[in-house]
Amino acid sequence: MKTKLLSLAVLVTVLLFSANTFAQTTGSMTYTFTTVKIGSYTKQVMGVWVENATGTFVKTRLLYTTSTKTDDHFPILSAKNGATEASTADTAGMDVTSGNNVGAISGATRSATTSPVAWGAYSVSWDGTNSSSVAVPDGVYKVWVELTADGNASSDTHDFINTGYSFTKGASVYDTNISAPIANNTVLNSNRIVWTPSALSIDSVYKTKIAIYPNPSNGVFNVQYNDIPVSKIDVVNVLGQVVKSIKLDVSPSKTLESIDMNGNANGLYIINVSTNETSSSYKVILDK
């Protein structure tokens, strides 16, 4: 009897371990951050990708670069995404654009006239799948950022790369602000990672899929609301007074609203983001 009970306990343990190991919760991760200017450089190229906890490449999420000039400034991402062609900018480097960049946000070198601009606020997302659109197992994953300021004369190099910002993909919401993720990091700030499983209630989904950045802000807040039918945005001060109210036409092509607060006093504000079904509130700080 004891042997049978022991065998049953072992079997249950194995089944529970297998279920947890191979769970593939659907959902989305949103990573918002702000790049801080390096020296006097006015442009930048940048890549963002997702890896698992053991360092295996999963998916490229962003790649801003000019392939004929700056594609060799991604030595780490090139190695991770399996780049196979020598860079046209420098044969000693690899052309990062020849690697696996399926579904990534892409574009040319960022400058003062691009959208988003160089040295400013960014937002990327990940749907929990690999480059073959297959859901990956739940667990710990990392967001990597590799960046080079345009004007760096050295080929096959970068000015900055993080060591991966960890988050947990699973059945629960994971929401973290990264204040000091790595030593001597002066290139990225206002880092926030949010993983939202699909099975949450509508209020919870809206709460976690909406990103407001940068926070604190020196004048302008960006409200990003991908796939959410936002109809109104209100800004409320600590006295409960509405100081800004923006009505929006619900449109699938509209995913971002910028709120200019330069004419308002510094301090704490509440930004209420509403749809026709629900609303959610976010604390922000204005520090001009």
PDB file of C-alpha atoms in Angstrom:
ATOM      1  CA  MET A   1       0.000   0.000   0.000  1.00  0.00           C
ATOM      2  CA  LYS A   2       2.790   2.398   0.923  1.00  0.00           C
ATOM      3  CA  THR A   3       4.509   1.631  -2.376  1.00  0.00           C
ATOM      4  CA  LYS A   4       1.303   2.380  -4.326  1.00  0.00           C
ATOM      5  CA  LEU A   5       0.723   5.646  -2.460  1.00  0.00           C
ATOM      6  CA  LEU A   6       4.325   6.685  -3.067  1.00  0.00           C
ATOM      7  CA  SER A   7       4.008   5.899  -6.757  1.00  0.00           C
ATOM      8  CA  LEU A   8       0.767   7.884  -6.973  1.00  0.00           C
ATOM      9  CA  ALA A   9       2.373  10.879  -5.226  1.00  0.00           C
ATOM     10  CA  VAL A  10       5.295  10.780  -7.643  1.00  0.00           C
ATOM     11  CA  LEU A  11       2.902  10.598 -10.616  1.00  0.00           C
ATOM     12  CA  VAL A  12       0.878  13.594  -9.389  1.00  0.00           C
ATOM     13  CA  THR A  13       4.069  15.575  -8.820  1.00  0.00           C
ATOM     14  CA  VAL A  14       5.312  14.788 -12.315  1.00  0.00           C
ATOM     15  CA  LEU A  15       1.967  15.767 -13.865  1.00  0.00           C
ATOM     16  CA  LEU A  16       1.848  19.062 -11.960  1.00  0.00           C
ATOM     17  CA  PHE A  17       5.445  19.826 -12.914  1.00  0.00           C
ATOM     18  CA  SER A  18       4.699  19.043 -16.557  1.00  0.00           C
ATOM     19  CA  ALA A  19       1.591  21.236 -16.549  1.00  0.00           C
ATOM     20  CA  ASN A  20       3.499  24.178 -15.070  1.00  0.00           C
ATOM     21  CA  THR A  21       6.507  23.613 -17.331  1.00  0.00           C
ATOM     22  CA  PHE A  22       4.531  23.463 -20.582  1.00  0.00           C
ATOM     23  CA  ALA A  23       1.778  25.993 -19.847  1.00  0.00           C
ATOM     24  CA  GLN A  24       1.519  28.488 -22.682  1.00  0.00           C
ATOM     25  CA  THR A  25      -0.596  31.363 -21.424  1.00  0.00           C
ATOM     26  CA  THR A  26      -1.715  33.739 -24.158  1.00  0.00           C
ATOM     27  CA  GLY A  27      -1.310  37.442 -23.542  1.00  0.00           C
ATOM     28  CA  SER A  28       0.918  40.403 -24.310  1.00  0.00           C
ATOM     29  CA  MET A  29       3.956  42.175 -22.924  1.00  0.00           C
ATOM     30  CA  THR A  30       4.414  45.930 -23.290  1.00  0.00           C
ATOM     31  CA  TYR A  31       7.806  47.532 -22.704  1.00  0.00           C
ATOM     32  CA  THR A  32       7.988  51.339 -22.508  1.00  0.00           C
ATOM     33  CA  PHE A  33      11.204  53.275 -22.075  1.00  0.00           C
ATOM     34  CA  THR A  34      12.932  56.559 -22.863  1.00  0.00           C
ATOM     35  CA  THR A  35      16.349  56.882 -24.495  1.00  0.00           C
ATOM     36  CA  VAL A  36      18.654  59.597 -23.141  1.00  0.00           C
ATOM     37  CA  LYS A  37      20.920  61.490 -25.513  1.00  0.00           C
ATOM     38  CA  ILE A  38      24.566  60.434 -25.769  1.00  0.00           C
ATOM     39  CA  GLY A  39      26.916  63.427 -25.999  1.00  0.00           C
ATOM     40  CA  SER A  40      26.226  65.658 -28.971  1.00  0.00           C
ATOM     41  CA  TYR A  41      24.899  62.916 -31.260  1.00  0.00           C
ATOM     42  CA  THR A  42      21.528  63.749 -32.830  1.00  0.00           C
ATOM     43  CA  LYS A  43      20.611  60.340 -34.285  1.00  0.00           C
ATOM     44  CA  GLN A  44      20.518  56.731 -33.177  1.00  0.00           C
ATOM     45  CA  VAL A  45      19.972  53.162 -34.359  1.00  0.00           C
ATOM     46  CA  MET A  46      18.392  50.669 -31.993  1.00  0.00           C
ATOM     47  CA  GLY A  47      17.248  47.073 -31.665  1.00  0.00           C
ATOM     48  CA  VAL A  48      14.944  45.466 -29.071  1.00  0.00           C
ATOM     49  CA  TRP A  49      14.378  41.721 -28.766  1.00  0.00           C
ATOM     50  CA  VAL A  50      13.095  39.015 -26.390  1.00  0.00           C
ATOM     51  CA  GLU A  51      15.089  36.037 -25.073  1.00  0.00           C
ATOM     52  CA  ASN A  52      14.216  33.281 -22.642  1.00  0.00           C
ATOM     53  CA  ALA A  53      15.918  32.903 -19.255  1.00  0.00           C
ATOM     54  CA  THR A  54      18.703  30.719 -20.684  1.00  0.00           C
ATOM     55  CA  GLY A  55      19.643  33.272 -23.363  1.00  0.00           C
ATOM     56  CA  THR A  56      17.910  31.665 -26.341  1.00  0.00           C
ATOM     57  CA  PHE A  57      16.638  34.180 -28.903  1.00  0.00           C
ATOM     58  CA  VAL A  58      12.830  34.294 -29.194  1.00  0.00           C
ATOM     59  CA  LYS A  59      11.790  37.292 -31.300  1.00  0.00           C
ATOM     60  CA  THR A  60      12.987  40.681 -32.546  1.00  0.00           C
ATOM     61  CA  ARG A  61      10.526  43.419 -31.601  1.00  0.00           C
ATOM     62  CA  LEU A  62      12.156  46.606 -32.936  1.00  0.00           C
ATOM     63  CA  LEU A  63      14.935  47.381 -35.414  1.00  0.00           C
ATOM     64  CA  TYR A  64      15.643  50.970 -36.403  1.00  0.00           C
ATOM     65  CA  THR A  65      18.666  51.097 -38.703  1.00  0.00           C
ATOM     66  CA  THR A  66      19.833  52.162 -42.137  1.00  0.00           C
ATOM     67  CA  SER A  67      20.973  48.879 -43.657  1.00  0.00           C
ATOM     68  CA  THR A  68      23.598  50.395 -45.953  1.00  0.00           C
ATOM     69  CA  LYS A  69      25.339  52.439 -43.243  1.00  0.00           C
ATOM     70  CA  THR A  70      24.619  51.341 -39.696  1.00  0.00           C
ATOM     71  CA  ASP A  71      23.580  47.690 -39.932  1.00  0.00           C
ATOM     72  CA  ASP A  72      26.969  46.651 -38.504  1.00  0.00           C
ATOM     73  CA  HIS A  73      26.350  48.401 -35.147  1.00  0.00           C
ATOM     74  CA  PHE A  74      24.398  45.422 -33.764  1.00  0.00           C
ATOM     75  CA  PRO A  75      27.041  42.782 -32.962  1.00  0.00           C
ATOM     76  CA  ILE A  76      24.963  41.162 -30.211  1.00  0.00           C
ATOM     77  CA  LEU A  77      21.586  41.159 -31.946  1.00  0.00           C
ATOM     78  CA  SER A  78      23.241  39.975 -35.193  1.00  0.00           C
ATOM     79  CA  ALA A  79      24.642  36.965 -33.354  1.00  0.00           C
ATOM     80  CA  LYS A  80      21.333  36.303 -31.590  1.00  0.00           C
ATOM     81  CA  ASN A  81      18.977  36.603 -34.577  1.00  0.00           C
ATOM     82  CA  GLY A  82      21.183  34.503 -36.871  1.00  0.00           C
ATOM     83  CA  ALA A  83      22.349  37.216 -39.288  1.00  0.00           C
ATOM     84  CA  THR A  84      24.071  35.537 -42.238  1.00  0.00           C
ATOM     85  CA  GLU A  85      25.262  38.296 -44.566  1.00  0.00           C
ATOM     86  CA  ALA A  86      28.295  40.536 -44.245  1.00  0.00           C
ATOM     87  CA  SER A  87      27.363  44.144 -43.642  1.00  0.00           C
ATOM     88  CA  THR A  88      27.443  46.469 -46.648  1.00  0.00           C
ATOM     89  CA  ALA A  89      28.722  49.156 -44.286  1.00  0.00           C
ATOM     90  CA  ASP A  90      31.701  47.113 -43.152  1.00  0.00           C
ATOM     91  CA  THR A  91      32.539  43.576 -44.236  1.00  0.00           C
ATOM     92  CA  ALA A  92      33.958  42.912 -40.759  1.00  0.00           C
ATOM     93  CA  GLY A  93      30.480  43.264 -39.295  1.00  0.00           C
ATOM     94  CA  MET A  94      27.239  41.403 -39.915  1.00  0.00           C
ATOM     95  CA  ASP A  95      24.119  42.825 -41.520  1.00  0.00           C
ATOM     96  CA  VAL A  96      21.566  42.581 -38.695  1.00  0.00           C
ATOM     97  CA  THR A  97      18.736  42.968 -41.228  1.00  0.00           C
ATOM     98  CA  SER A  98      19.593  39.562 -42.724  1.00  0.00           C
ATOM     99  CA  GLY A  99      18.708  37.849 -39.432  1.00  0.00           C
ATOM    100  CA  ASN A 100      15.340  36.818 -38.024  1.00  0.00           C
ATOM    101  CA  ASN A 101      13.293  40.008 -37.618  1.00  0.00           C
ATOM    102  CA  VAL A 102       9.815  38.639 -38.342  1.00  0.00           C
ATOM    103  CA  GLY A 103       7.082  40.978 -37.126  1.00  0.00           C
ATOM    104  CA  ALA A 104       9.460  43.570 -35.698  1.00  0.00           C
ATOM    105  CA  ILE A 105       8.787  47.300 -35.754  1.00  0.00           C
ATOM    106  CA  SER A 106      11.273  48.589 -38.312  1.00  0.00           C
ATOM    107  CA  GLY A 107      12.446  51.826 -39.879  1.00  0.00           C
ATOM    108  CA  ALA A 108      15.434  53.993 -40.668  1.00  0.00           C
ATOM    109  CA  THR A 109      17.819  55.677 -38.268  1.00  0.00           C
ATOM    110  CA  ARG A 110      15.922  57.802 -35.731  1.00  0.00           C
ATOM    111  CA  SER A 111      16.377  61.569 -35.892  1.00  0.00           C
ATOM    112  CA  ALA A 112      14.622  64.750 -34.783  1.00  0.00           C
ATOM    113  CA  THR A 113      12.130  64.404 -37.661  1.00  0.00           C
ATOM    114  CA  THR A 114      11.185  60.728 -37.312  1.00  0.00           C
ATOM    115  CA  SER A 115       8.324  59.239 -35.320  1.00  0.00           C
ATOM    116  CA  PRO A 116       9.279  58.378 -32.685  1.00  0.00           C
ATOM    117  CA  VAL A 117      12.158  60.840 -32.523  1.00  0.00           C
ATOM    118  CA  ALA A 118      15.701  59.951 -31.540  1.00  0.00           C
ATOM    119  CA  TRP A 119      16.355  60.286 -27.815  1.00  0.00           C
ATOM    120  CA  GLY A 120      12.785  60.089 -26.655  1.00  0.00           C
ATOM    121  CA  ALA A 121       9.942  57.811 -25.559  1.00  0.00           C
ATOM    122  CA  TYR A 122       9.414  54.349 -27.078  1.00  0.00           C
ATOM    123  CA  SER A 123       6.956  51.498 -26.685  1.00  0.00           C
ATOM    124  CA  VAL A 124       7.208  47.923 -27.993  1.00  0.00           C
ATOM    125  CA  SER A 125       5.041  44.850 -27.426  1.00  0.00           C
ATOM    126  CA  TRP A 126       5.316  41.063 -27.619  1.00  0.00           C
ATOM    127  CA  ASP A 127       2.454  38.594 -27.982  1.00  0.00           C
ATOM    128  CA  GLY A 128       4.140  35.668 -26.218  1.00  0.00           C
ATOM    129  CA  THR A 129       5.061  33.864 -29.444  1.00  0.00           C
ATOM    130  CA  ASN A 130       8.280  33.104 -31.303  1.00  0.00           C
ATOM    131  CA  SER A 131       9.088  34.142 -34.874  1.00  0.00           C
ATOM    132  CA  SER A 132       6.990  31.215 -36.154  1.00  0.00           C
ATOM    133  CA  SER A 133       3.934  32.604 -34.301  1.00  0.00           C
ATOM    134  CA  VAL A 134       3.985  29.643 -31.900  1.00  0.00           C
ATOM    135  CA  ALA A 135       3.227  30.389 -28.226  1.00  0.00           C
ATOM    136  CA  VAL A 136       6.288  29.868 -26.027  1.00  0.00           C
ATOM    137  CA  PRO A 137       6.147  28.202 -22.566  1.00  0.00           C
ATOM    138  CA  ASP A 138       5.406  30.319 -19.500  1.00  0.00           C
ATOM    139  CA  GLY A 139       8.399  31.402 -17.452  1.00  0.00           C
ATOM    140  CA  VAL A 140      11.006  34.126 -17.122  1.00  0.00           C
ATOM    141  CA  TYR A 141      11.958  36.105 -20.229  1.00  0.00           C
ATOM    142  CA  LYS A 142      14.201  39.101 -20.868  1.00  0.00           C
ATOM    143  CA  VAL A 143      13.952  42.249 -22.989  1.00  0.00           C
ATOM    144  CA  TRP A 144      17.245  43.339 -24.541  1.00  0.00           C
ATOM    145  CA  VAL A 145      18.133  46.759 -25.982  1.00  0.00           C
ATOM    146  CA  GLU A 146      21.147  47.463 -28.211  1.00  0.00           C
ATOM    147  CA  LEU A 147      21.795  51.050 -29.274  1.00  0.00           C
ATOM    148  CA  THR A 148      24.375  53.069 -31.182  1.00  0.00           C
ATOM    149  CA  ALA A 149      24.495  56.856 -31.523  1.00  0.00           C
ATOM    150  CA  ASP A 150      24.829  57.872 -35.169  1.00  0.00           C
ATOM    151  CA  GLY A 151      28.317  59.278 -35.590  1.00  0.00           C
ATOM    152  CA  ASN A 152      30.162  56.435 -33.895  1.00  0.00           C
ATOM    153  CA  ALA A 153      33.021  55.857 -36.317  1.00  0.00           C
ATOM    154  CA  SER A 154      33.844  52.391 -34.994  1.00  0.00           C
ATOM    155  CA  SER A 155      32.231  49.624 -37.040  1.00  0.00           C
ATOM    156  CA  ASP A 156      30.828  46.382 -35.662  1.00  0.00           C
ATOM    157  CA  THR A 157      30.198  47.917 -32.249  1.00  0.00           C
ATOM    158  CA  HIS A 158      27.544  49.559 -30.106  1.00  0.00           C
ATOM    159  CA  ASP A 159      27.428  52.421 -27.603  1.00  0.00           C
ATOM    160  CA  PHE A 160      25.065  50.676 -25.211  1.00  0.00           C
ATOM    161  CA  ILE A 161      23.484  47.334 -24.481  1.00  0.00           C
ATOM    162  CA  ASN A 162      21.612  46.220 -21.382  1.00  0.00           C
ATOM    163  CA  THR A 163      21.933  42.758 -19.854  1.00  0.00           C
ATOM    164  CA  GLY A 164      18.270  41.904 -20.296  1.00  0.00           C
ATOM    165  CA  TYR A 165      15.356  43.181 -18.212  1.00  0.00           C
ATOM    166  CA  SER A 166      13.522  40.184 -16.723  1.00  0.00           C
ATOM    167  CA  PHE A 167       9.771  39.646 -16.571  1.00  0.00           C
ATOM    168  CA  THR A 168       7.504  36.647 -15.995  1.00  0.00           C
ATOM    169  CA  LYS A 169       5.104  35.346 -18.651  1.00  0.00           C
ATOM    170  CA  GLY A 170       2.263  33.456 -16.992  1.00  0.00           C
ATOM    171  CA  ALA A 171      -1.322  33.449 -15.794  1.00  0.00           C
ATOM    172  CA  SER A 172      -0.844  36.538 -13.581  1.00  0.00           C
ATOM    173  CA  VAL A 173      -0.192  40.167 -14.417  1.00  0.00           C
ATOM    174  CA  TYR A 174       3.481  41.137 -14.151  1.00  0.00           C
ATOM    175  CA  ASP A 175       4.007  44.891 -13.841  1.00  0.00           C
ATOM    176  CA  THR A 176       7.325  46.466 -12.895  1.00  0.00           C
ATOM    177  CA  ASN A 177       9.077  49.806 -13.166  1.00  0.00           C
ATOM    178  CA  ILE A 178      12.835  49.404 -13.566  1.00  0.00           C
ATOM    179  CA  SER A 179      14.459  52.301 -11.710  1.00  0.00           C
ATOM    180  CA  ALA A 180      18.086  51.159 -11.781  1.00  0.00           C
ATOM    181  CA  PRO A 181      18.306  47.928 -13.760  1.00  0.00           C
ATOM    182  CA  ILE A 182      22.049  48.023 -14.426  1.00  0.00           C
ATOM    183  CA  ALA A 183      25.051  49.901 -13.109  1.00  0.00           C
ATOM    184  CA  ASN A 184      25.993  53.183 -14.790  1.00  0.00           C
ATOM    185  CA  ASN A 185      22.894  53.182 -16.994  1.00  0.00           C
ATOM    186  CA  THR A 186      22.511  56.720 -18.308  1.00  0.00           C
ATOM    187  CA  VAL A 187      21.024  55.751 -21.682  1.00  0.00           C
ATOM    188  CA  LEU A 188      17.617  54.320 -20.721  1.00  0.00           C
ATOM    189  CA  ASN A 189      15.133  55.522 -18.123  1.00  0.00           C
ATOM    190  CA  SER A 190      11.402  55.342 -17.348  1.00  0.00           C
ATOM    191  CA  ASN A 191      11.562  51.588 -18.038  1.00  0.00           C
ATOM    192  CA  ARG A 192       8.318  49.701 -17.479  1.00  0.00           C
ATOM    193  CA  ILE A 193       7.419  46.105 -18.374  1.00  0.00           C
ATOM    194  CA  VAL A 194       3.846  44.803 -18.196  1.00  0.00           C
ATOM    195  CA  TRP A 195       2.768  41.245 -19.040  1.00  0.00           C
ATOM    196  CA  THR A 196      -1.000  40.842 -19.285  1.00  0.00           C
ATOM    197  CA  PRO A 197      -2.597  37.387 -19.709  1.00  0.00           C
ATOM    198  CA  SER A 198      -5.569  37.305 -22.077  1.00  0.00           C
ATOM    199  CA  ALA A 199      -7.929  35.692 -19.577  1.00  0.00           C
ATOM    200  CA  LEU A 200      -8.194  38.753 -17.320  1.00  0.00           C
ATOM    201  CA  SER A 201     -11.377  40.792 -16.953  1.00  0.00           C
ATOM    202  CA  ILE A 202     -11.899  43.693 -19.329  1.00  0.00           C
ATOM    203  CA  ASP A 203     -11.022  46.258 -16.637  1.00  0.00           C
ATOM    204  CA  SER A 204      -7.762  44.480 -15.850  1.00  0.00           C
ATOM    205  CA  VAL A 205      -6.837  44.183 -19.513  1.00  0.00           C
ATOM    206  CA  TYR A 206      -7.419  47.868 -20.129  1.00  0.00           C
ATOM    207  CA  LYS A 207      -5.519  48.811 -16.977  1.00  0.00           C
ATOM    208  CA  THR A 208      -2.381  46.954 -17.959  1.00  0.00           C
ATOM    209  CA  LYS A 209      -2.379  47.404 -21.738  1.00  0.00           C
ATOM    210  CA  ILE A 210      -2.443  51.191 -21.512  1.00  0.00           C
ATOM    211  CA  ALA A 211       1.015  52.765 -21.207  1.00  0.00           C
ATOM    212  CA  ILE A 212       1.688  56.358 -20.146  1.00  0.00           C
ATOM    213  CA  TYR A 213       5.196  57.642 -20.677  1.00  0.00           C
ATOM    214  CA  PRO A 214       7.519  59.248 -19.826  1.00  0.00           C
ATOM    215  CA  ASN A 215       6.658  59.376 -16.129  1.00  0.00           C
ATOM    216  CA  PRO A 216       7.805  61.701 -14.597  1.00  0.00           C
ATOM    217  CA  SER A 217       7.524  64.055 -17.559  1.00  0.00           C
ATOM    218  CA  ASN A 218       8.996  67.492 -18.200  1.00  0.00           C
ATOM    219  CA  GLY A 219       5.939  68.631 -20.129  1.00  0.00           C
ATOM    220  CA  VAL A 220       4.310  66.052 -22.405  1.00  0.00           C
ATOM    221  CA  PHE A 221       2.727  62.704 -21.490  1.00  0.00           C
ATOM    222  CA  ASN A 222       2.126  60.061 -24.165  1.00  0.00           C
ATOM    223  CA  VAL A 223      -0.892  57.807 -23.668  1.00  0.00           C
ATOM    224  CA  GLN A 224      -0.550  54.603 -25.710  1.00  0.00           C
ATOM    225  CA  TYR A 225      -3.589  52.323 -26.011  1.00  0.00           C
ATOM    226  CA  ASN A 226      -3.079  49.660 -28.665  1.00  0.00           C
ATOM    227  CA  ASP A 227      -6.232  47.645 -29.481  1.00  0.00           C
ATOM    228  CA  ILE A 228      -8.354  49.563 -26.960  1.00  0.00           C
ATOM    229  CA  PRO A 229     -11.295  51.799 -28.079  1.00  0.00           C
ATOM    230  CA  VAL A 230     -10.433  54.873 -26.001  1.00  0.00           C
ATOM    231  CA  SER A 231     -13.061  57.598 -26.243  1.00  0.00           C
ATOM    232  CA  LYS A 232     -11.905  60.147 -23.652  1.00  0.00           C
ATOM    233  CA  ILE A 233      -8.840  61.124 -21.622  1.00  0.00           C
ATOM    234  CA  ASP A 234      -9.097  63.399 -18.576  1.00  0.00           C
ATOM    235  CA  VAL A 235      -6.274  64.870 -16.510  1.00  0.00           C
ATOM    236  CA  VAL A 236      -7.200  65.629 -12.886  1.00  0.00           C
ATOM    237  CA  ASN A 237      -5.159  67.583 -10.322  1.00  0.00           C
ATOM    238  CA  VAL A 238      -4.829  66.779  -6.597  1.00  0.00           C
ATOM    239  CA  LEU A 239      -7.889  68.945  -5.868  1.00  0.00           C
ATOM    240  CA  GLY A 240     -10.043  66.766  -8.092  1.00  0.00           C
ATOM    241  CA  GLN A 241     -10.304  69.425 -10.805  1.00  0.00           C
ATOM    242  CA  VAL A 242     -10.230  68.350 -14.465  1.00  0.00           C
ATOM    243  CA  VAL A 243      -7.427  70.420 -16.015  1.00  0.00           C
ATOM    244  CA  LYS A 244      -7.421  68.686 -19.427  1.00  0.00           C
ATOM    245  CA  SER A 245     -10.165  66.780 -21.208  1.00  0.00           C
ATOM    246  CA  ILE A 246      -9.695  65.185 -24.610  1.00  0.00           C
ATOM    247  CA  LYS A 247     -12.527  63.502 -26.518  1.00  0.00           C
ATOM    248  CA  LEU A 248     -11.432  60.990 -29.129  1.00  0.00           C
ATOM    249  CA  ASP A 249     -13.039  59.375 -32.135  1.00  0.00           C
ATOM    250  CA  VAL A 250     -12.715  55.623 -31.619  1.00  0.00           C
ATOM    251  CA  SER A 251     -10.569  54.378 -34.492  1.00  0.00           C
ATOM    252  CA  PRO A 252      -8.401  51.252 -34.919  1.00  0.00           C
ATOM    253  CA  SER A 253      -5.697  53.408 -36.492  1.00  0.00           C
ATOM    254  CA  LYS A 254      -5.529  55.750 -33.482  1.00  0.00           C
ATOM    255  CA  THR A 255      -3.263  54.283 -30.783  1.00  0.00           C
ATOM    256  CA  LEU A 256      -1.455  57.257 -29.257  1.00  0.00           C
ATOM    257  CA  GLU A 257      -2.443  60.605 -27.760  1.00  0.00           C
ATOM    258  CA  SER A 258       0.051  63.206 -26.524  1.00  0.00           C
ATOM    259  CA  ILE A 259      -0.979  65.521 -23.686  1.00  0.00           C
ATOM    260  CA  ASP A 260       0.852  68.841 -23.438  1.00  0.00           C
ATOM    261  CA  MET A 261       1.104  69.900 -19.785  1.00  0.00           C
ATOM    262  CA  ASN A 262       3.665  72.669 -20.205  1.00  0.00           C
ATOM    263  CA  GLY A 263       1.105  75.253 -19.108  1.00  0.00           C
ATOM    264  CA  ASN A 264       0.317  73.447 -15.850  1.00  0.00           C
ATOM    265  CA  ALA A 265       2.033  73.558 -12.466  1.00  0.00           C
ATOM    266  CA  ASN A 266       4.445  70.842 -11.393  1.00  0.00           C
ATOM    267  CA  GLY A 267       3.070  68.100  -9.192  1.00  0.00           C
ATOM    268  CA  LEU A 268       0.988  64.940  -9.058  1.00  0.00           C
ATOM    269  CA  TYR A 269      -1.863  64.379 -11.527  1.00  0.00           C
ATOM    270  CA  ILE A 270      -4.280  61.556 -12.309  1.00  0.00           C
ATOM    271  CA  ILE A 271      -4.853  60.598 -15.937  1.00  0.00           C
ATOM    272  CA  ASN A 272      -8.211  58.873 -16.460  1.00  0.00           C
ATOM    273  CA  VAL A 273      -8.451  56.859 -19.681  1.00  0.00           C
ATOM    274  CA  SER A 274     -12.028  55.911 -20.633  1.00  0.00           C
ATOM    275  CA  THR A 275     -13.845  53.750 -23.161  1.00  0.00           C
ATOM    276  CA  ASN A 276     -17.606  53.396 -23.546  1.00  0.00           C
ATOM    277  CA  GLU A 277     -17.415  50.375 -21.214  1.00  0.00           C
ATOM    278  CA  THR A 278     -14.925  51.215 -18.475  1.00  0.00           C
ATOM    279  CA  SER A 279     -12.111  53.511 -17.350  1.00  0.00           C
ATOM    280  CA  SER A 280      -8.771  53.258 -15.592  1.00  0.00           C
ATOM    281  CA  SER A 281      -6.651  55.765 -13.692  1.00  0.00           C
ATOM    282  CA  TYR A 282      -2.890  56.391 -13.603  1.00  0.00           C
ATOM    283  CA  LYS A 283      -0.770  58.563 -11.326  1.00  0.00           C
ATOM    284  CA  VAL A 284       1.774  60.743 -13.136  1.00  0.00           C
ATOM    285  CA  ILE A 285       4.232  63.410 -12.065  1.00  0.00           C
ATOM    286  CA  LEU A 286       4.857  66.668 -13.910  1.00  0.00           C
ATOM    287  CA  ASP A 287       8.389  67.968 -13.246  1.00  0.00           C
ATOM    288  CA  LYS A 288       9.382  70.692 -15.696  1.00  0.00           C
TER     289      LYS A 288
END
